Amino acid sequence: NAGVTQTPKFQVLKTGQSMTLQCAQDMNHNSMYWYRQDPGMGLRLIYYSASEGTTDKGEVPNGYNVSRLNKREFSLRLESAAPSQTSVYFCASRGSGVYGYTFGSGTRLTVV
Amino acid sequence: GENVEQHPSTLSVQEGDSAVIKCTYSDSASNYFPWYKQELGKRPQLIIDIRSNVGEKKDQRIAVTLNKTAKHFSLHITETQPEDSAVYFCALANYQLIWGAGTKLIIKP
């Protein structure tokens, strides 16, 4: 089925550990996004990639890095996890023009 | 930067009544205004959207109105049902989505 696939769905890390969240889309979309959503809050943009080979910071980039590996894949890396990074992470993609955001099912990350 | 304010933060209505959620924004360059519904533990789902050249759009029990002069847009849900209980987010877009803080809609039986 066409869409945005995120892995893993759940993850528990210890403070200081690193990990990479994976995101892939099969809709040939140019733009991809990483958001975080803290409990009871809206979504905040971490990083985005307007096209293959480009990445830009969003509202809350500190503590994260991203890689746009190819047109399909956009990964988010936590180099040294902190409890403040406990959140649900959503990847999204968007086709040409302003419209048509599609979200993945999310990764629930807990840092202890 | 661009900002969108969403009100109320919580809305409780009797089943069958109407619910209205309002968002205001500051950037007149925005030209796309989607509304998302998010059920507990799930991803945001687009329920309706409106573009800047349209004043109102309706889809069954859901409607969105846009007033570009006053810079506000609203979600209207009529004949509310228990399955409408969720958190609703407004957003606006130019090159990326700017999100409201969300409204928790509670439908009382």
XYZ file of N, CA and C in Angstrom:
663
model
N 0.838 -1.189 0.000
C 0.000 0.000 0.000
C 0.876 1.244 0.000
N 0.509 2.229 -0.800
C 1.254 3.468 -0.877
C 1.169 4.198 0.457
N 2.253 4.885 0.822
C 2.211 5.632 2.067
C 3.590 5.903 2.622
N 3.601 6.270 3.893
C 4.829 6.572 4.616
C 5.035 5.506 5.688
N 6.184 4.882 5.674
C 6.491 3.807 6.611
C 7.585 4.245 7.559
N 7.318 4.114 8.844
C 8.289 4.466 9.871
C 8.691 3.227 10.654
N 9.957 3.141 10.984
C 10.445 2.094 11.877
C 11.472 2.669 12.841
N 11.530 2.188 14.087
C 10.593 1.244 14.685
C 9.318 1.945 15.134
N 8.345 1.203 15.625
C 7.119 1.789 16.166
C 7.303 2.190 17.622
N 8.108 1.454 18.339
C 8.375 1.742 19.745
C 9.873 1.565 20.009
N 10.407 2.368 20.925
C 11.817 2.244 21.290
C 12.030 2.828 22.670
N 12.804 2.126 23.477
C 13.239 2.640 24.773
C 14.759 2.752 24.742
N 15.261 3.920 25.080
C 16.705 4.160 25.104
C 17.138 4.594 26.486
N 18.388 4.329 26.785
C 18.970 4.896 27.987
C 19.611 6.224 27.632
N 19.666 7.103 28.599
C 20.296 8.401 28.382
C 21.707 8.211 27.838
N 22.020 8.949 26.767
C 23.334 8.862 26.164
C 23.433 7.910 24.988
N 22.462 7.007 24.846
C 22.500 6.093 23.708
C 22.120 6.820 22.433
N 22.487 6.225 21.317
C 22.139 6.804 20.026
C 21.220 5.856 19.269
N 20.470 6.424 18.340
C 19.642 5.600 17.477
C 19.188 6.411 16.261
N 18.755 5.674 15.251
C 18.256 6.295 14.031
C 16.839 5.841 13.773
N 15.963 6.803 13.551
C 14.588 6.523 13.155
C 14.531 6.564 11.628
N 13.897 5.529 11.075
C 13.838 5.403 9.625
C 12.469 5.815 9.091
N 12.477 6.413 7.928
C 11.235 6.812 7.261
C 11.405 6.601 5.767
N 10.412 6.007 5.155
C 10.433 5.801 3.707
C 9.050 6.035 3.131
N 9.011 6.674 1.966
C 7.737 6.900 1.284
C 7.842 6.388 -0.153
N 6.714 5.891 -0.638
C 6.705 5.314 -1.988
C 5.766 6.067 -2.919
N 5.565 7.344 -2.664
C 4.643 8.165 -3.454
C 5.382 9.131 -4.374
N 6.692 8.988 -4.454
C 7.508 9.856 -5.297
C 7.415 11.332 -4.869
N 7.231 11.552 -3.566
C 7.142 12.915 -3.056
C 8.520 13.549 -2.950
N 8.573 14.855 -3.214
C 9.849 15.559 -3.099
C 10.192 15.917 -1.660
N 9.197 16.362 -0.906
C 9.455 16.917 0.425
C 9.160 15.901 1.520
N 10.023 15.900 2.520
C 9.819 15.020 3.671
C 10.113 15.774 4.955
N 9.464 15.359 6.043
C 9.490 16.117 7.284
C 9.612 15.175 8.488
N 10.249 15.676 9.533
C 10.223 15.009 10.834
C 9.621 15.960 11.860
N 8.598 15.452 12.558
C 7.943 16.188 13.624
C 8.079 15.412 14.931
N 8.000 16.136 16.026
C 7.815 15.489 17.314
C 6.539 16.011 17.950
N 5.899 15.142 18.732
C 4.670 15.509 19.413
C 4.768 15.064 20.857
N 4.843 16.021 21.741
C 4.867 15.745 23.168
C 3.433 15.598 23.681
N 3.247 14.909 24.800
C 1.883 14.652 25.287
C 1.052 15.922 25.416
N -0.165 15.887 24.840
C -1.084 17.018 24.946
C -0.689 18.231 24.128
N 0.254 18.044 23.201
C 0.751 19.178 22.431
C 0.543 18.959 20.940
N 0.749 20.020 20.201
C 0.724 19.908 18.751
C 2.044 19.375 18.219
N 2.141 19.343 16.908
C 3.359 18.849 16.270
C 4.357 19.982 16.076
N 5.611 19.688 16.332
C 6.668 20.673 16.127
C 7.680 20.115 15.128
N 8.040 20.946 14.192
C 8.923 20.520 13.108
C 10.372 20.460 13.592
N 11.030 19.328 13.362
C 12.426 19.148 13.753
C 13.338 19.515 12.590
N 13.183 18.798 11.497
C 13.930 19.032 10.264
C 13.015 18.729 9.088
N 13.360 19.277 7.946
C 12.669 18.913 6.740
C 13.648 18.878 5.564
N 13.185 18.242 4.503
C 13.975 18.128 3.289
C 13.059 18.462 2.119
N 13.333 19.583 1.480
C 12.469 20.032 0.385
C 12.684 19.202 -0.879
N 13.841 18.610 -0.991
C 14.124 17.766 -2.153
C 15.327 16.901 -1.826
N 15.531 15.894 -2.637
C 16.677 15.009 -2.432
C 17.962 15.834 -2.406
N 18.786 15.602 -1.382
C 20.063 16.293 -1.277
C 20.043 17.559 -0.455
N 18.861 17.979 0.012
C 18.773 19.186 0.830
C 18.079 18.887 2.145
N 18.543 19.521 3.220
C 17.876 19.435 4.509
C 17.939 20.801 5.177
N 16.917 21.100 5.988
C 16.871 22.375 6.680
C 16.313 22.184 8.082
N 16.739 23.055 8.986
C 16.260 22.995 10.362
C 14.845 23.514 10.458
N 14.114 22.917 11.373
C 12.789 23.392 11.696
C 12.793 24.160 12.997
N 11.732 24.001 13.753
C 11.554 24.761 14.994
C 12.430 24.240 16.133
N 12.630 22.902 16.206
C 13.325 22.292 17.344
C 14.408 21.319 16.894
N 15.470 21.763 16.236
C 16.464 20.846 15.674
C 17.544 20.360 16.642
N 17.695 21.026 17.786
C 18.824 20.706 18.666
C 18.752 19.273 19.181
N 19.893 18.564 19.071
C 19.977 17.193 19.536
C 19.667 16.168 18.458
N 19.377 16.638 17.250
C 19.009 15.749 16.143
C 19.858 16.028 14.913
N 20.008 14.993 14.103
C 20.561 15.144 12.770
C 19.706 14.334 11.796
N 19.757 14.723 10.540
C 18.960 14.016 9.540
C 19.809 13.699 8.321
N 19.307 12.716 7.568
C 19.928 12.368 6.289
C 18.837 12.075 5.279
N 18.912 12.744 4.144
C 18.005 12.400 3.044
C 18.803 11.472 2.136
N 18.642 10.202 2.368
C 19.471 9.188 1.726
C 19.220 9.117 0.228
N 18.006 9.271 -0.159
C 17.571 9.276 -1.557
C 16.178 9.879 -1.573
N 15.498 9.830 -2.669
C 14.189 10.481 -2.723
C 13.191 9.799 -1.789
N 13.332 8.526 -1.569
C 12.375 7.757 -0.765
C 12.608 7.874 0.729
N 13.858 8.001 1.165
C 14.190 7.792 2.562
C 14.731 9.049 3.246
N 14.255 9.248 4.474
C 14.659 10.424 5.270
C 14.781 9.935 6.710
N 16.005 9.887 7.226
C 16.223 9.337 8.561
C 16.525 10.436 9.563
N 16.186 10.147 10.817
C 16.404 11.078 11.931
C 17.302 10.386 12.951
N 18.381 11.034 13.339
C 19.332 10.425 14.260
C 19.435 11.223 15.546
N 19.398 10.478 16.643
C 19.667 11.045 17.959
C 21.053 10.558 18.359
N 21.999 11.436 18.462
C 23.383 11.041 18.742
C 23.590 10.661 20.209
N 22.955 11.404 21.095
C 23.099 11.151 22.537
C 21.745 11.470 23.176
N 20.914 10.441 23.310
C 19.539 10.656 23.726
C 19.443 11.242 25.134
N 18.461 12.121 25.303
C 18.188 12.747 26.592
C 16.718 12.522 26.943
N 16.387 12.502 28.250
C 14.976 12.316 28.636
C 14.034 13.338 27.984
N 14.530 14.537 27.697
C 13.697 15.566 27.063
C 13.295 15.194 25.630
N 13.919 14.181 25.085
C 13.594 13.731 23.737
C 12.542 12.611 23.743
N 12.049 12.275 24.912
C 10.919 11.357 24.995
C 9.722 12.014 24.313
N 9.182 11.343 23.302
C 8.129 11.953 22.498
C 7.634 10.929 21.484
N 6.627 11.322 20.737
C 6.215 10.551 19.567
C 6.725 11.289 18.337
N 7.391 10.568 17.470
C 7.986 11.163 16.281
C 7.200 10.742 15.042
N 6.825 11.725 14.260
C 6.098 11.468 13.020
C 6.928 11.941 11.835
N 6.968 11.091 10.848
C 7.535 11.452 9.561
C 6.377 11.764 8.616
N 6.582 12.702 7.711
C 5.552 13.041 6.738
C 6.211 13.344 5.402
N 5.420 13.223 4.354
C 5.916 13.601 3.032
C 4.862 14.418 2.312
N 5.299 15.131 1.298
C 4.392 16.022 0.565
C 4.780 16.033 -0.902
N 3.764 16.009 -1.744
C 4.014 16.047 -3.176
C 4.215 17.457 -3.679
N 4.184 17.626 -4.970
C 4.407 18.933 -5.592
C 3.338 19.919 -5.157
N 3.709 21.173 -5.040
C 2.768 22.171 -4.569
C 2.673 22.164 -3.056
N 1.700 22.816 -2.518
C 1.598 23.000 -1.069
C 0.811 21.889 -0.420
N 0.096 21.153 -1.144
C -0.933 20.296 -0.572
C -0.490 18.868 -0.374
N -1.331 18.066 0.291
C -1.149 16.619 0.284
C -0.075 16.087 1.204
N -0.083 16.469 2.483
C 0.826 15.867 3.471
C 0.308 14.482 3.851
N 1.217 13.525 3.884
C 0.893 12.173 4.321
C 1.801 11.819 5.488
N 1.191 11.321 6.567
C 1.950 11.017 7.776
C 2.183 9.517 7.925
N 3.329 9.178 8.511
C 3.571 7.818 8.958
C 2.838 7.567 10.262
N 2.896 6.343 10.740
C 2.134 5.950 11.925
C 2.827 6.329 13.226
N 4.043 6.820 13.167
C 4.709 7.334 14.341
C 5.656 6.355 15.015
N 6.632 6.912 15.731
C 7.550 6.141 16.575
C 7.447 6.698 17.980
N 7.082 5.834 18.905
C 6.976 6.257 20.298
C 8.315 5.979 20.972
N 9.034 7.050 21.328
C 10.377 6.926 21.900
C 10.361 7.351 23.361
N 10.926 6.494 24.198
C 11.077 6.810 25.619
C 12.558 6.762 25.951
N 13.051 7.827 26.584
C 14.448 7.880 27.015
C 14.471 7.899 28.538
N 15.139 6.893 29.110
C 15.138 6.759 30.581
C 16.513 7.067 31.156
N 8.266 34.619 13.255
C 7.781 33.792 12.175
C 6.282 33.648 12.229
N 5.780 32.833 11.345
C 4.338 32.619 11.257
C 3.833 31.912 12.502
N 2.612 32.246 12.886
C 2.032 31.701 14.098
C 0.555 31.474 13.856
N 0.003 30.430 14.447
C -1.429 30.202 14.361
C -1.947 29.892 15.758
N -2.978 30.593 16.156
C -3.590 30.408 17.469
C -4.910 29.676 17.301
N -5.114 28.690 18.154
C -6.295 27.841 18.042
C -7.084 27.892 19.339
N -8.414 28.038 19.210
C -9.287 28.113 20.380
C -10.600 27.377 20.107
N -11.201 26.756 21.137
C -10.657 26.619 22.491
C -9.685 25.456 22.577
N -9.040 25.280 23.697
C -8.140 24.148 23.869
C -8.923 22.872 24.180
N -10.057 23.028 24.824
C -10.952 21.906 25.096
C -12.376 22.347 24.821
N -13.148 21.463 24.192
C -14.536 21.764 23.853
C -15.376 20.535 24.152
N -16.367 20.718 24.993
C -17.255 19.623 25.358
C -18.655 19.964 24.877
N -19.234 19.099 24.047
C -20.574 19.351 23.517
C -21.429 18.104 23.687
N -22.735 18.331 23.725
C -23.680 17.225 23.820
C -23.782 16.548 22.458
N -23.881 15.236 22.486
C -24.063 14.496 21.237
C -25.237 15.060 20.460
N -25.015 15.303 19.182
C -26.060 15.867 18.334
C -25.956 17.368 18.148
N -25.247 18.033 19.059
C -25.040 19.475 18.929
C -23.889 19.754 17.965
N -23.673 21.040 17.692
C -22.596 21.456 16.797
C -21.358 21.872 17.592
N -20.225 21.762 16.933
C -18.956 22.185 17.532
C -18.244 23.110 16.557
N -17.657 24.165 17.099
C -16.922 25.123 16.262
C -15.552 25.381 16.885
N -14.522 25.254 16.075
C -13.142 25.510 16.506
C -12.584 26.594 15.582
N -11.894 27.559 16.181
C -11.439 28.706 15.410
C -9.924 28.872 15.493
N -9.332 29.259 14.388
C -7.894 29.534 14.335
C -7.642 30.892 13.701
N -6.695 31.622 14.255
C -6.293 32.899 13.691
C -4.814 32.859 13.344
N -4.424 33.619 12.352
C -3.042 33.592 11.893
C -2.600 35.002 11.526
N -1.281 35.132 11.272
C -0.749 36.469 11.028
C -0.176 36.651 9.622
N 0.253 35.566 8.970
C 0.941 35.690 7.684
C -0.053 35.636 6.525
N -0.205 36.729 5.827
C -1.165 36.775 4.730
C -0.702 35.987 3.505
N 0.541 35.500 3.514
C 1.043 34.731 2.370
C 0.545 33.291 2.379
N 0.016 32.836 3.504
C -0.469 31.453 3.584
C -1.647 31.267 2.642
N -1.666 30.141 1.955
C -2.724 29.935 0.972
C -3.388 28.569 1.052
N -3.064 27.819 2.084
C -3.655 26.492 2.237
C -3.895 26.252 3.713
N -5.106 25.808 4.062
C -5.516 25.709 5.458
C -6.182 24.356 5.709
N -5.405 23.376 6.163
C -5.974 22.052 6.435
C -6.390 21.894 7.899
N -7.289 20.949 8.112
C -7.665 20.532 9.458
C -7.391 19.037 9.593
N -6.774 18.696 10.751
C -6.442 17.312 11.014
C -7.167 16.829 12.261
N -7.527 15.554 12.240
C -8.105 14.889 13.395
C -7.112 13.854 13.877
N -6.870 13.842 15.189
C -5.952 12.862 15.728
C -6.613 12.128 16.883
N -6.814 10.843 16.686
C -7.328 9.999 17.760
C -6.156 9.540 18.613
N -6.468 9.152 19.821
C -5.434 8.826 20.802
C -4.492 7.749 20.271
N -3.203 8.046 20.264
C -2.202 7.075 19.848
C -2.063 6.877 18.352
N -2.756 7.714 17.577
C -2.712 7.529 16.121
C -2.115 8.753 15.422
N -1.913 8.618 14.146
C -1.344 9.719 13.372
C -2.406 10.757 13.039
N -2.006 11.982 12.772
C -2.984 12.982 12.315
C -3.549 12.571 10.963
N -4.862 12.766 10.826
C -5.541 12.447 9.572
C -6.201 13.705 9.037
N -5.948 14.002 7.778
C -6.575 15.157 7.145
C -8.076 14.911 7.013
N -8.889 15.841 7.510
C -10.339 15.677 7.410
C -10.963 16.650 6.420
N -10.396 17.820 6.293
C -10.888 18.789 5.342
C -9.838 19.875 5.172
N -9.821 20.504 4.030
C -8.884 21.604 3.807
C -9.548 22.657 2.929
N -8.970 23.826 2.932
C -9.507 24.915 2.126
C -8.346 25.733 1.588
N -8.510 26.216 0.381
C -7.477 27.031 -0.241
C -7.913 28.481 -0.252
N -6.961 29.366 -0.411
C -7.200 30.777 -0.133
C -8.184 31.434 -1.089
N -8.487 30.811 -2.200
C -9.417 31.429 -3.151
C -10.865 30.984 -2.909
N -11.084 30.284 -1.793
C -12.417 29.784 -1.468
C -12.795 30.248 -0.077
N -14.065 30.616 0.130
C -14.504 31.107 1.431
C -15.075 30.023 2.327
N -15.610 28.955 1.709
C -16.235 27.907 2.503
C -16.189 26.595 1.742
N -16.049 25.512 2.504
C -16.056 24.187 1.913
C -16.749 23.242 2.863
N -17.563 22.353 2.304
C -18.348 21.458 3.153
C -18.183 20.020 2.698
N -18.119 19.108 3.660
C -18.052 17.685 3.365
C -18.896 16.967 4.397
N -20.129 16.672 4.033
C -21.094 16.015 4.913
C -21.286 16.840 6.181
N -20.906 16.334 7.339
C -21.165 17.058 8.590
C -20.062 18.043 8.943
N -19.035 18.106 8.139
C -17.893 18.965 8.428
C -17.815 20.095 7.419
N -17.523 21.290 7.906
C -17.352 22.439 7.028
C -16.206 23.293 7.560
N -15.570 23.992 6.665
C -14.522 24.944 7.041
C -14.828 26.269 6.368
N -14.665 27.345 7.112
C -14.830 28.684 6.570
C -13.527 29.442 6.709
N -13.257 30.306 5.771
C -12.025 31.091 5.750
C -12.351 32.552 5.523
N -11.827 33.406 6.377
C -11.947 34.847 6.223
C -10.539 35.401 6.110
N -10.076 35.616 4.888
C -8.695 36.046 4.688
C -8.479 37.486 5.146
N -9.496 38.303 5.078
C -9.356 39.694 5.517
C -9.097 39.746 7.011
N -9.880 38.988 7.759
C -9.741 38.950 9.219
C -8.676 37.951 9.664
N -8.174 37.156 8.750
C -7.143 36.154 9.029
C -7.600 35.149 10.068
N -8.739 34.551 9.806
C -9.149 33.439 10.652
C -9.912 32.413 9.828
N -9.860 31.170 10.298
C -10.585 30.088 9.656
C -11.125 29.165 10.747
N -12.245 28.548 10.456
C -12.954 27.786 11.480
C -13.413 26.434 10.948
N -13.458 25.488 11.873
C -13.990 24.153 11.588
C -15.353 24.042 12.260
N -16.336 23.578 11.495
C -17.685 23.405 12.011
C -18.058 21.928 11.861
N -18.462 21.323 12.964
C -18.951 19.943 12.919
C -20.396 19.958 13.393
N -21.291 19.504 12.562
C -22.710 19.461 12.932
C -23.108 18.040 13.319
N -24.209 17.949 14.069
C -24.761 16.643 14.483
C -23.656 15.736 15.026
N -22.955 16.226 16.019
C -21.791 15.505 16.529
C -22.153 14.107 17.021
N -21.190 13.199 16.839
C -21.359 11.800 17.211
C -20.189 11.376 18.099
N -20.330 10.302 18.856
C -19.247 9.872 19.757
C -17.908 9.698 19.039
N -17.943 9.234 17.803
C -16.685 9.014 17.073
C -15.992 10.313 16.650
N -16.659 11.435 16.891
C -16.003 12.721 16.625
C -15.051 13.113 17.754
N -15.117 12.410 18.870
C -14.211 12.707 19.990
C -12.768 12.453 19.564
N -11.946 13.490 19.677
C -10.550 13.416 19.234
C -9.915 14.775 19.502
N -8.660 14.901 19.127
C -7.997 16.208 19.128
C -7.955 16.707 17.686
N -8.363 17.943 17.491
C -8.384 18.543 16.166
C -7.319 19.638 16.077
N -6.577 19.606 14.994
C -5.527 20.602 14.770
C -5.825 21.382 13.491
N -5.708 22.692 13.599
C -5.682 23.489 12.384
C -4.234 23.670 11.973
N -4.019 24.006 10.744
C -2.677 24.278 10.247
C -2.784 25.236 9.072
N -1.672 25.832 8.746
C -1.624 26.621 7.527
C -0.280 26.391 6.873
N -0.231 26.632 5.600
C 0.973 26.252 4.867
C 1.341 27.301 3.834
N 2.636 27.550 3.767
C 3.199 28.152 2.587
C 4.195 27.129 2.023
N 5.364 26.999 2.600
C 6.278 25.937 2.170
C 6.372 24.818 3.200
N 5.792 25.021 4.348
C 5.717 23.973 5.361
C 4.479 24.213 6.205
N 4.075 23.191 6.958
C 2.892 23.307 7.792
C 3.237 23.982 9.116
N 2.418 24.947 9.495
C 2.477 25.556 10.814
C 1.225 25.101 11.548
N 1.392 24.508 12.740
C 0.288 23.854 13.433
C -0.250 24.689 14.577
N -1.555 24.625 14.751
C -2.151 25.109 15.975
C -1.860 24.141 17.110
N -2.215 24.547 18.320
C -1.900 23.743 19.502
C -2.895 22.606 19.726
N -4.018 22.639 19.030
C -4.982 21.546 19.131
C -6.163 21.866 20.017
N -7.288 21.224 19.698
C -8.508 21.320 20.502
C -8.987 19.916 20.814
N -9.127 19.631 22.091
C -9.664 18.331 22.486
C -11.170 18.426 22.477
N -11.813 17.691 21.581
C -13.261 17.689 21.464
C -13.829 16.480 22.194
N -14.714 16.757 23.133
C -15.357 15.700 23.914
C -16.833 15.712 23.576
N -17.361 14.576 23.177
C -18.774 14.450 22.852
C -19.454 13.727 24.016
N -20.350 14.402 24.665
C -21.044 13.841 25.828
C -22.291 13.095 25.374
N -22.476 11.869 25.853
C -23.651 11.103 25.415
C -24.953 11.622 26.038
